Amino acid sequence: MSHPRLSNATLARLPAGIGRPAYDRAAVTPGIVHLGIGAFHRAHQAPVIDTLLAADPSWGIVAASLRSPATRDALAPQDGLYTLAVAGGEGTSHRVIGCVSELLVVPADRQRLLARMADPRVRIVSLTVSEKGYCHDPATGRLAEDHPLVQADLASPHEPSSVPGLIVEALARRRAAGLAPFAVMPCDNLPANGATVRRIVARFASLRDADLGRFVDGEVAFPATMVDRITPATTDADRAAIAAATGLEDAWPVVTEPFSQWVVEDRFPAGRPDFASAGVTVSDKVPAYERMKIRLLNGPHSTLAYLAVQMGRETVAEAMHDLHLVRFLAMMMRDEIEPTLTRDGLGDLTGYRHATLKRFANPALRHRTRQIAMDGSQKLPQRLLGSVRDRLAAGAPIDRLGLALAAWMRWVVGTDEAGKPHDLNDPLAPKLSAIAAQAGRDPEALASGLLSVRDIFGDDLATDPRLKAAVAPALMSLLERGTARTLAEWEA
Ligand code: CS2
Protein backbone atom coordinates (compact mmCIF):
# COMPACT_ATOMS: atom_id res chain seq x y z
CA MET A 1 0.00 0.00 0.00
CA SER A 2 1.40 3.37 -0.82
CA HIS A 3 1.20 6.22 1.68
CA PRO A 4 1.35 9.99 1.27
CA ARG A 5 4.83 11.47 1.58
CA LEU A 6 5.99 12.95 4.88
CA SER A 7 6.08 16.79 4.68
CA ASN A 8 4.87 19.87 6.54
CA ALA A 9 1.53 19.43 4.82
CA THR A 10 1.04 15.83 6.00
CA LEU A 11 2.47 16.12 9.54
CA ALA A 12 -0.97 16.47 11.06
CA ARG A 13 -1.94 13.05 9.72
CA LEU A 14 0.55 11.26 11.95
CA PRO A 15 -1.21 8.94 14.35
CA ALA A 16 -1.21 9.81 18.05
CA GLY A 17 1.81 8.37 19.82
CA ILE A 18 4.27 9.35 17.07
CA GLY A 19 6.46 12.24 18.21
CA ARG A 20 6.62 15.39 16.09
CA PRO A 21 8.06 18.92 16.32
CA ALA A 22 6.71 20.66 19.43
CA TYR A 23 7.40 24.11 17.97
CA ASP A 24 6.44 26.28 15.02
CA ARG A 25 8.85 25.28 12.24
CA ALA A 26 8.28 28.59 10.47
CA ALA A 27 9.70 30.48 13.46
CA VAL A 28 13.01 28.56 13.50
CA THR A 29 16.13 30.50 12.46
CA PRO A 30 19.57 29.07 11.62
CA GLY A 31 22.01 28.79 14.53
CA ILE A 32 24.05 25.75 13.50
CA VAL A 33 25.60 24.73 10.20
CA HIS A 34 26.22 21.00 10.18
CA LEU A 35 28.66 19.40 7.75
CA GLY A 36 28.02 15.72 6.99
CA ILE A 37 24.31 15.01 7.34
CA GLY A 38 24.39 11.23 7.54
CA ALA A 39 22.38 8.83 9.65
CA PHE A 40 24.51 9.37 12.74
CA HIS A 41 23.91 13.12 12.93
CA ARG A 42 20.22 12.56 12.36
CA ALA A 43 20.04 9.98 15.16
CA HIS A 44 22.25 11.75 17.67
CA GLN A 45 22.69 15.53 17.62
CA ALA A 46 19.58 16.44 15.61
CA PRO A 47 17.03 14.96 18.06
CA VAL A 48 18.68 16.94 20.87
CA ILE A 49 18.42 20.17 18.89
CA ASP A 50 14.85 19.26 17.93
CA THR A 51 14.00 19.03 21.63
CA LEU A 52 15.69 22.36 22.38
CA LEU A 53 13.90 24.31 19.67
CA ALA A 54 10.68 24.43 21.65
CA ALA A 55 12.41 26.69 24.20
CA ASP A 56 14.74 28.51 21.80
CA PRO A 57 13.98 28.55 18.05
CA SER A 58 17.29 30.24 17.22
CA TRP A 59 19.19 26.94 16.84
CA GLY A 60 17.84 25.57 13.57
CA ILE A 61 20.23 23.41 11.55
CA VAL A 62 21.44 24.16 8.03
CA ALA A 63 22.79 20.78 6.97
CA ALA A 64 25.25 20.07 4.20
CA SER A 65 26.53 16.99 2.43
CA LEU A 66 30.08 17.28 1.18
CA ARG A 67 29.70 15.05 -1.86
CA SER A 68 26.52 13.13 -2.40
CA PRO A 69 23.17 14.80 -3.10
CA ALA A 70 21.32 11.66 -1.87
CA THR A 71 20.23 12.99 1.53
CA ARG A 72 19.15 16.34 0.10
CA ASP A 73 17.25 14.59 -2.68
CA ALA A 74 15.47 12.40 -0.14
CA LEU A 75 14.68 15.04 2.47
CA ALA A 76 14.10 18.27 0.50
CA PRO A 77 10.70 17.07 -0.86
CA GLN A 78 9.84 16.33 2.78
CA ASP A 79 10.67 19.90 3.89
CA GLY A 80 13.69 18.46 5.75
CA LEU A 81 11.50 16.24 7.93
CA TYR A 82 12.47 12.64 8.65
CA THR A 83 11.44 9.84 10.96
CA LEU A 84 13.68 8.53 13.71
CA ALA A 85 12.84 4.97 14.76
CA VAL A 86 14.25 3.95 18.14
CA ALA A 87 14.49 0.17 18.20
CA GLY A 88 15.20 -1.95 21.26
CA GLY A 89 14.23 -5.27 22.78
CA GLU A 90 10.97 -3.74 24.03
CA GLY A 91 9.78 -2.55 20.64
CA THR A 92 10.16 0.49 18.42
CA SER A 93 9.05 4.09 18.94
CA HIS A 94 8.87 6.74 16.20
CA ARG A 95 9.44 10.45 16.18
CA VAL A 96 9.45 12.93 13.31
CA ILE A 97 12.35 15.37 13.59
CA GLY A 98 11.98 18.92 12.23
CA CYS A 99 15.15 20.81 13.15
CA VAL A 100 16.78 20.63 9.70
CA SER A 101 15.63 23.79 8.00
CA GLU A 102 17.80 23.74 4.88
CA LEU A 103 19.76 21.07 2.97
CA LEU A 104 22.79 21.94 0.87
CA VAL A 105 25.27 19.93 -1.21
CA VAL A 106 28.85 20.79 -2.14
CA PRO A 107 29.90 21.57 -4.84
CA ALA A 108 26.56 22.84 -6.27
CA ASP A 109 25.67 24.91 -3.19
CA ARG A 110 29.20 25.78 -2.11
CA GLN A 111 28.78 29.55 -2.10
CA ARG A 112 25.42 29.35 -0.39
CA LEU A 113 26.94 27.10 2.27
CA LEU A 114 29.82 29.53 2.85
CA ALA A 115 27.30 32.37 3.11
CA ARG A 116 25.36 30.43 5.75
CA MET A 117 28.55 29.71 7.68
CA ALA A 118 29.29 33.44 7.58
CA ASP A 119 25.75 34.36 8.71
CA PRO A 120 25.96 36.25 12.05
CA ARG A 121 23.10 34.12 13.42
CA VAL A 122 25.18 30.97 13.00
CA ARG A 123 27.24 30.39 16.13
CA ILE A 124 28.25 26.74 15.77
CA VAL A 125 29.60 24.67 12.88
CA SER A 126 29.27 21.02 13.82
CA LEU A 127 30.74 18.06 11.98
CA THR A 128 30.07 14.36 11.40
CA VAL A 129 32.25 13.71 8.39
CA SER A 130 33.73 10.35 9.54
CA GLU A 131 37.37 9.88 10.40
CA LYS A 132 38.63 10.27 6.85
CA GLY A 133 36.72 13.51 6.29
CA TYR A 134 39.24 15.52 8.29
CA CYS A 135 42.05 14.99 5.72
CA HIS A 136 44.50 14.09 8.44
CA ASP A 137 47.12 11.49 9.11
CA PRO A 138 45.48 9.14 11.63
CA ALA A 139 48.77 8.07 13.22
CA THR A 140 49.82 11.63 14.12
CA GLY A 141 46.53 13.56 14.10
CA ARG A 142 48.07 16.18 11.79
CA LEU A 143 46.80 17.64 8.52
CA ALA A 144 47.72 15.41 5.56
CA GLU A 145 49.29 18.22 3.57
CA ASP A 146 49.65 16.08 0.46
CA HIS A 147 45.96 15.05 0.50
CA PRO A 148 44.50 15.82 -2.95
CA LEU A 149 41.58 17.79 -1.48
CA VAL A 150 43.91 19.84 0.69
CA GLN A 151 46.15 20.58 -2.26
CA ALA A 152 43.17 21.59 -4.38
CA ASP A 153 41.76 23.84 -1.65
CA LEU A 154 45.12 25.54 -1.10
CA ALA A 155 45.27 26.22 -4.83
CA SER A 156 41.76 27.75 -4.89
CA PRO A 157 40.92 28.67 -1.30
CA HIS A 158 37.70 30.51 -2.17
CA GLU A 159 36.21 27.39 -3.79
CA PRO A 160 36.88 24.82 -1.07
CA SER A 161 35.67 21.22 -0.97
CA SER A 162 37.48 19.78 2.06
CA VAL A 163 36.41 20.17 5.67
CA PRO A 164 39.43 22.28 6.68
CA GLY A 165 39.08 24.31 3.45
CA LEU A 166 35.41 25.12 4.05
CA ILE A 167 35.88 26.03 7.70
CA VAL A 168 38.88 28.26 7.07
CA GLU A 169 37.25 30.08 4.15
CA ALA A 170 34.11 30.72 6.22
CA LEU A 171 36.16 31.93 9.19
CA ALA A 172 38.16 34.23 6.90
CA ARG A 173 34.92 35.70 5.52
CA ARG A 174 33.57 36.29 9.02
CA ARG A 175 36.78 37.92 10.09
CA ALA A 176 36.77 40.20 7.05
CA ALA A 177 33.17 41.17 7.89
CA GLY A 178 34.09 41.92 11.52
CA LEU A 179 32.03 39.01 12.85
CA ALA A 180 33.03 36.80 15.76
CA PRO A 181 34.03 33.27 14.74
CA PHE A 182 31.67 30.33 15.17
CA ALA A 183 32.69 27.44 17.42
CA VAL A 184 33.78 24.33 15.52
CA MET A 185 32.25 21.26 17.17
CA PRO A 186 33.47 17.90 15.82
CA CYS A 187 31.15 14.96 16.59
CA ASP A 188 33.27 12.13 15.20
CA ASN A 189 35.16 9.41 17.06
CA LEU A 190 38.57 11.04 16.79
CA PRO A 191 40.83 11.10 19.82
CA ALA A 192 40.75 14.51 21.58
CA ASN A 193 38.52 15.60 18.71
CA GLY A 194 38.45 19.32 19.65
CA ALA A 195 42.22 19.67 19.97
CA THR A 196 42.85 17.43 16.96
CA VAL A 197 40.53 19.38 14.68
CA ARG A 198 41.98 22.68 15.92
CA ARG A 199 45.46 21.45 14.95
CA ILE A 200 44.28 20.30 11.51
CA VAL A 201 42.26 23.43 10.70
CA ALA A 202 44.84 25.87 12.09
CA ARG A 203 47.55 24.19 10.05
CA PHE A 204 45.47 24.48 6.90
CA ALA A 205 44.84 28.17 7.68
CA SER A 206 48.54 28.81 8.24
CA LEU A 207 49.33 27.27 4.85
CA ARG A 208 46.95 29.83 3.34
CA ASP A 209 48.39 32.70 5.34
CA ALA A 210 50.40 32.77 8.59
CA ASP A 211 48.22 35.45 10.15
CA LEU A 212 45.05 33.48 9.43
CA GLY A 213 46.72 30.46 11.03
CA ARG A 214 47.41 32.43 14.23
CA PHE A 215 43.83 33.69 14.22
CA VAL A 216 42.33 30.20 13.94
CA ASP A 217 44.66 28.80 16.56
CA GLY A 218 44.18 31.65 19.00
CA GLU A 219 40.63 32.93 18.50
CA VAL A 220 38.46 30.03 17.37
CA ALA A 221 36.89 27.62 19.88
CA PHE A 222 36.96 23.89 19.13
CA PRO A 223 34.87 22.25 21.88
CA ALA A 224 35.60 18.55 22.38
CA THR A 225 32.72 16.09 22.37
CA MET A 226 32.06 12.45 23.11
CA VAL A 227 29.27 11.06 20.96
CA ASP A 228 27.62 7.67 21.21
CA ARG A 229 24.61 6.09 19.55
CA ILE A 230 24.72 2.95 17.45
CA THR A 231 23.10 3.82 14.12
CA PRO A 232 23.21 1.32 11.24
CA ALA A 233 22.64 2.28 7.61
CA THR A 234 18.93 2.42 6.75
CA THR A 235 17.53 -0.46 4.67
CA ASP A 236 14.47 -0.73 2.44
CA ALA A 237 12.94 -3.05 5.01
CA ASP A 238 13.30 -0.21 7.55
CA ARG A 239 11.59 2.19 5.16
CA ALA A 240 8.66 -0.17 4.70
CA ALA A 241 8.26 -0.85 8.43
CA ILE A 242 8.39 2.86 9.26
CA ALA A 243 5.83 3.77 6.59
CA ALA A 244 3.54 1.10 8.00
CA ALA A 245 3.92 2.47 11.52
CA THR A 246 3.53 6.17 10.69
CA GLY A 247 1.20 6.02 7.70
CA LEU A 248 3.57 8.32 5.78
CA GLU A 249 6.25 7.53 3.20
CA ASP A 250 9.72 8.69 4.24
CA ALA A 251 12.49 8.38 1.64
CA TRP A 252 15.23 8.32 4.24
CA PRO A 253 14.28 7.59 7.83
CA VAL A 254 16.90 6.58 10.41
CA VAL A 255 16.85 3.60 12.78
CA THR A 256 18.83 3.79 15.99
CA GLU A 257 19.11 2.24 19.46
CA PRO A 258 17.49 3.55 22.68
CA PHE A 259 20.87 4.47 24.23
CA SER A 260 22.30 7.90 23.47
CA GLN A 261 25.16 9.75 25.11
CA TRP A 262 26.63 13.13 24.25
CA VAL A 263 29.23 14.87 26.40
CA VAL A 264 30.31 18.37 25.38
CA GLU A 265 33.04 20.67 26.59
CA ASP A 266 31.71 24.13 27.46
CA ARG A 267 33.70 26.19 24.99
CA PHE A 268 31.29 28.32 22.96
CA PRO A 269 32.28 32.00 23.19
CA ALA A 270 29.54 32.98 20.70
CA GLY A 271 26.86 31.15 22.70
CA ARG A 272 25.35 27.69 22.69
CA PRO A 273 22.01 25.99 23.17
CA ASP A 274 21.00 24.90 26.66
CA PHE A 275 22.37 21.43 26.02
CA ALA A 276 21.79 20.14 29.55
CA SER A 277 18.04 20.75 29.26
CA ALA A 278 17.94 18.11 26.50
CA GLY A 279 20.02 15.49 28.31
CA VAL A 280 23.51 16.40 27.09
CA THR A 281 26.30 16.27 29.67
CA VAL A 282 28.31 19.49 29.70
CA SER A 283 31.63 18.55 31.26
CA ASP A 284 35.29 19.41 31.49
CA LYS A 285 36.14 15.71 31.45
CA VAL A 286 35.39 15.09 27.76
CA PRO A 287 38.82 13.60 26.95
CA ALA A 288 38.29 10.93 29.59
CA TYR A 289 34.76 10.11 28.41
CA GLU A 290 35.93 10.03 24.85
CA ARG A 291 38.89 7.75 25.56
CA MET A 292 36.61 5.39 27.44
CA LYS A 293 34.09 5.28 24.61
CA ILE A 294 36.53 4.95 21.72
CA ARG A 295 38.62 2.29 23.45
CA LEU A 296 35.91 0.35 25.25
CA LEU A 297 33.09 0.52 22.71
CA ASN A 298 34.56 1.24 19.28
CA GLY A 299 37.68 -0.92 19.87
CA PRO A 300 35.60 -4.06 20.57
CA HIS A 301 33.09 -3.06 17.87
CA SER A 302 35.82 -3.11 15.21
CA THR A 303 37.29 -6.30 16.69
CA LEU A 304 33.91 -7.99 16.54
CA ALA A 305 33.39 -6.83 12.97
CA TYR A 306 36.70 -8.24 11.67
CA LEU A 307 36.26 -11.55 13.49
CA ALA A 308 32.58 -11.90 12.57
CA VAL A 309 33.08 -11.20 8.86
CA GLN A 310 35.39 -14.21 8.69
CA MET A 311 32.77 -16.41 10.28
CA GLY A 312 30.14 -15.24 7.80
CA ARG A 313 28.12 -13.33 10.41
CA GLU A 314 26.37 -10.50 8.68
CA THR A 315 25.28 -8.38 11.63
CA VAL A 316 26.65 -7.46 15.04
CA ALA A 317 23.62 -8.90 16.85
CA GLU A 318 24.03 -12.19 14.98
CA ALA A 319 27.73 -12.34 15.91
CA MET A 320 26.80 -11.79 19.56
CA HIS A 321 25.22 -15.27 19.58
CA ASP A 322 28.70 -16.74 19.39
CA LEU A 323 29.72 -17.31 22.99
CA HIS A 324 33.41 -17.70 22.26
CA LEU A 325 33.43 -14.37 20.49
CA VAL A 326 31.53 -12.65 23.29
CA ARG A 327 33.87 -14.07 25.92
CA PHE A 328 36.87 -13.01 23.90
CA LEU A 329 35.58 -9.45 23.65
CA ALA A 330 34.70 -9.31 27.34
CA MET A 331 38.16 -10.53 28.34
CA MET A 332 39.92 -8.15 25.99
CA MET A 333 37.91 -5.30 27.49
CA ARG A 334 38.41 -6.34 31.10
CA ASP A 335 42.04 -7.41 31.01
CA GLU A 336 43.65 -5.27 28.33
CA ILE A 337 41.55 -2.14 27.77
CA GLU A 338 40.01 -1.22 31.12
CA PRO A 339 43.41 -1.15 32.89
CA THR A 340 44.39 1.68 30.50
CA LEU A 341 41.39 3.73 31.64
CA THR A 342 41.29 3.37 35.39
CA ARG A 343 43.06 6.64 36.08
CA ASP A 344 40.45 8.68 34.23
CA GLY A 345 38.16 8.63 37.27
CA LEU A 346 34.95 7.83 35.38
CA GLY A 347 33.89 5.14 37.79
CA ASP A 348 32.19 1.94 36.85
CA LEU A 349 34.01 0.48 33.85
CA THR A 350 32.59 -2.97 34.58
CA GLY A 351 29.07 -1.63 34.25
CA TYR A 352 30.06 0.15 31.06
CA ARG A 353 31.45 -3.09 29.64
CA HIS A 354 28.28 -5.05 30.40
CA ALA A 355 26.06 -2.30 29.02
CA THR A 356 28.16 -2.07 25.85
CA LEU A 357 27.97 -5.80 25.14
CA LYS A 358 24.24 -5.71 25.75
CA ARG A 359 23.89 -2.88 23.25
CA PHE A 360 25.84 -4.90 20.66
CA ALA A 361 23.38 -7.76 21.19
CA ASN A 362 20.30 -5.56 20.52
CA PRO A 363 18.26 -7.88 18.27
CA ALA A 364 16.27 -5.00 16.79
CA LEU A 365 19.26 -3.52 14.92
CA ARG A 366 20.73 -4.92 11.72
CA HIS A 367 24.16 -3.35 11.97
CA ARG A 368 26.25 -4.89 9.23
CA THR A 369 29.69 -6.07 10.27
CA ARG A 370 31.05 -4.99 6.88
CA GLN A 371 29.86 -1.43 7.52
CA ILE A 372 31.92 -1.28 10.72
CA ALA A 373 34.91 -2.98 9.05
CA MET A 374 35.33 -0.18 6.51
CA ASP A 375 37.99 2.52 6.93
CA GLY A 376 40.04 0.41 9.36
CA SER A 377 43.17 2.44 8.67
CA GLN A 378 41.38 5.53 9.95
CA LYS A 379 39.80 3.83 12.96
CA LEU A 380 42.37 1.45 14.42
CA PRO A 381 44.80 4.09 15.72
CA GLN A 382 42.34 5.51 18.24
CA ARG A 383 40.23 2.39 18.76
CA LEU A 384 42.97 -0.17 19.49
CA LEU A 385 46.44 1.31 19.20
CA GLY A 386 46.03 3.78 22.09
CA SER A 387 45.37 0.83 24.38
CA VAL A 388 48.29 -1.08 22.82
CA ARG A 389 50.66 1.83 23.47
CA ASP A 390 49.58 2.23 27.08
CA ARG A 391 49.90 -1.51 27.71
CA LEU A 392 53.35 -1.66 26.16
CA ALA A 393 54.47 1.35 28.18
CA ALA A 394 53.34 -0.48 31.32
CA GLY A 395 55.12 -3.67 30.23
CA ALA A 396 51.74 -5.46 30.21
CA PRO A 397 50.55 -8.23 27.84
CA ILE A 398 48.66 -7.37 24.63
CA ASP A 399 47.70 -10.85 23.41
CA ARG A 400 44.03 -10.12 22.85
CA LEU A 401 44.66 -6.73 21.31
CA GLY A 402 47.16 -8.56 19.11
CA LEU A 403 44.44 -10.93 17.92
CA ALA A 404 42.15 -7.97 17.26
CA LEU A 405 44.80 -6.42 15.00
CA ALA A 406 45.43 -9.79 13.36
CA ALA A 407 41.71 -9.98 12.58
CA TRP A 408 41.96 -6.64 10.80
CA MET A 409 44.95 -8.00 8.83
CA ARG A 410 42.91 -11.08 7.91
CA TRP A 411 40.23 -8.69 6.57
CA VAL A 412 42.86 -6.92 4.48
CA VAL A 413 43.47 -10.24 2.67
CA GLY A 414 40.19 -9.39 0.91
CA THR A 415 38.25 -12.66 1.25
CA ASP A 416 36.49 -14.35 4.13
CA GLU A 417 36.98 -17.95 5.25
CA ALA A 418 34.35 -19.15 2.79
CA GLY A 419 36.34 -17.47 0.02
CA LYS A 420 33.80 -14.68 -0.42
CA PRO A 421 35.57 -11.48 -1.53
CA HIS A 422 34.96 -8.09 0.05
CA ASP A 423 35.82 -4.55 -0.81
CA LEU A 424 38.24 -3.03 1.72
CA ASN A 425 36.54 0.33 1.45
CA ASP A 426 39.44 2.21 2.99
CA PRO A 427 41.36 5.29 1.83
CA LEU A 428 44.57 3.24 2.15
CA ALA A 429 43.09 0.25 0.26
CA PRO A 430 45.55 0.32 -2.69
CA LYS A 431 48.55 0.32 -0.36
CA LEU A 432 47.10 -2.31 1.99
CA SER A 433 46.00 -4.62 -0.82
CA ALA A 434 49.41 -4.42 -2.48
CA ILE A 435 51.06 -5.51 0.78
CA ALA A 436 48.57 -8.36 1.18
CA ALA A 437 49.07 -9.50 -2.42
CA GLN A 438 52.81 -9.61 -1.96
CA ALA A 439 52.68 -11.47 1.36
CA GLY A 440 50.16 -14.05 0.18
CA ARG A 441 49.14 -16.29 3.07
CA ASP A 442 52.46 -16.07 4.88
CA PRO A 443 51.47 -14.69 8.30
CA GLU A 444 54.96 -13.41 9.12
CA ALA A 445 55.22 -11.47 5.88
CA LEU A 446 51.68 -10.17 6.11
CA ALA A 447 52.09 -9.02 9.71
CA SER A 448 55.46 -7.36 9.01
CA GLY A 449 54.20 -5.73 5.84
CA LEU A 450 51.09 -4.24 7.42
CA LEU A 451 52.80 -3.23 10.66
CA SER A 452 55.23 -1.18 8.59
CA VAL A 453 52.41 1.13 7.42
CA ARG A 454 53.37 4.16 9.45
CA ASP A 455 50.23 6.13 8.59
CA ILE A 456 48.49 3.63 10.89
CA PHE A 457 51.07 2.35 13.34
CA GLY A 458 53.33 5.39 13.67
CA ASP A 459 57.10 5.19 13.90
CA ASP A 460 57.00 3.67 17.38
CA LEU A 461 54.67 0.69 16.88
CA ALA A 462 55.91 -0.02 13.35
CA THR A 463 59.25 -1.00 14.85
CA ASP A 464 58.19 -2.48 18.19
CA PRO A 465 59.07 -6.20 18.26
CA ARG A 466 56.56 -6.80 21.06
CA LEU A 467 53.66 -5.85 18.81
CA LYS A 468 54.85 -8.10 16.03
CA ALA A 469 55.28 -10.92 18.56
CA ALA A 470 51.64 -10.54 19.63
CA VAL A 471 50.17 -10.18 16.15
CA ALA A 472 52.02 -12.73 14.00
CA PRO A 473 51.06 -15.94 15.88
CA ALA A 474 47.45 -14.78 16.14
CA LEU A 475 47.37 -14.10 12.41
CA MET A 476 48.87 -17.52 11.74
CA SER A 477 46.12 -19.13 13.78
CA LEU A 478 43.39 -17.16 11.98
CA LEU A 479 44.81 -18.11 8.59
CA GLU A 480 45.54 -21.73 9.37
CA ARG A 481 42.95 -22.81 11.92
CA GLY A 482 40.23 -20.30 11.16
CA THR A 483 38.47 -17.79 13.37
CA ALA A 484 36.00 -20.03 15.22
CA ARG A 485 38.72 -22.46 16.28
CA THR A 486 41.10 -19.68 17.22
CA LEU A 487 38.49 -18.14 19.49
CA ALA A 488 37.55 -21.51 21.02
CA GLU A 489 41.18 -22.38 21.67
CA TRP A 490 41.78 -19.01 23.22
CA GLU A 491 39.65 -19.97 26.15
CA ALA A 492 41.08 -23.42 26.61
C1 CS2 B 1 30.99 1.91 14.61
C2 CS2 B 1 30.51 3.26 15.17
O1 CS2 B 1 30.80 2.11 12.29
C3 CS2 B 1 31.58 2.01 13.23
O2 CS2 B 1 32.78 1.97 13.07
O3 CS2 B 1 31.92 1.39 15.52
O4 CS2 B 1 29.92 4.03 14.22
C4 CS2 B 1 29.60 3.09 16.40
O5 CS2 B 1 28.40 2.45 16.06
C5 CS2 B 1 29.33 4.42 17.05
O6 CS2 B 1 30.52 5.07 17.31
C6 CS2 B 1 28.52 4.22 18.31
O7 CS2 B 1 28.45 5.42 19.00
mmCIF file of C-alpha atoms and ligand atoms in Angstrom, residues 40 131 189 227-231 257 293 297-298 301-302 359 367 371-372 379 383, ligand 1:
data_model
loop_
_atom_site.group_PDB
_atom_site.id
_atom_site.type_symbol
_atom_site.label_atom_id
_atom_site.label_comp_id
_atom_site.label_asym_id
_atom_site.label_seq_id
_atom_site.Cartn_x
_atom_site.Cartn_y
_atom_site.Cartn_z
ATOM 1 C CA PHE A 40 24.514 9.373 12.738
ATOM 2 C CA GLU A 131 37.367 9.879 10.404
ATOM 3 C CA ASN A 189 35.163 9.405 17.057
ATOM 4 C CA VAL A 227 29.265 11.063 20.963
ATOM 5 C CA ASP A 228 27.624 7.672 21.205
ATOM 6 C CA ARG A 229 24.606 6.094 19.553
ATOM 7 C CA ILE A 230 24.723 2.948 17.449
ATOM 8 C CA THR A 231 23.096 3.817 14.120
ATOM 9 C CA GLU A 257 19.112 2.241 19.456
ATOM 10 C CA LYS A 293 34.094 5.281 24.613
ATOM 11 C CA LEU A 297 33.088 0.518 22.713
ATOM 12 C CA ASN A 298 34.559 1.240 19.280
ATOM 13 C CA HIS A 301 33.087 -3.060 17.865
ATOM 14 C CA SER A 302 35.820 -3.110 15.211
ATOM 15 C CA ARG A 359 23.890 -2.878 23.245
ATOM 16 C CA HIS A 367 24.158 -3.346 11.967
ATOM 17 C CA GLN A 371 29.863 -1.432 7.521
ATOM 18 C CA ILE A 372 31.916 -1.281 10.716
ATOM 19 C CA LYS A 379 39.800 3.835 12.965
ATOM 20 C CA ARG A 383 40.230 2.387 18.762
HETATM 21 C C1 CS2 B 1 30.989 1.915 14.612
HETATM 22 C C2 CS2 B 1 30.510 3.256 15.166
HETATM 23 O O1 CS2 B 1 30.798 2.111 12.285
HETATM 24 C C3 CS2 B 1 31.580 2.011 13.230
HETATM 25 O O2 CS2 B 1 32.776 1.967 13.070
HETATM 26 O O3 CS2 B 1 31.917 1.395 15.515
HETATM 27 O O4 CS2 B 1 29.917 4.032 14.223
HETATM 28 C C4 CS2 B 1 29.603 3.091 16.397
HETATM 29 O O5 CS2 B 1 28.396 2.451 16.060
HETATM 30 C C5 CS2 B 1 29.325 4.420 17.047
HETATM 31 O O6 CS2 B 1 30.522 5.070 17.307
HETATM 32 C C6 CS2 B 1 28.518 4.222 18.310
HETATM 33 O O7 CS2 B 1 28.450 5.420 19.002
#
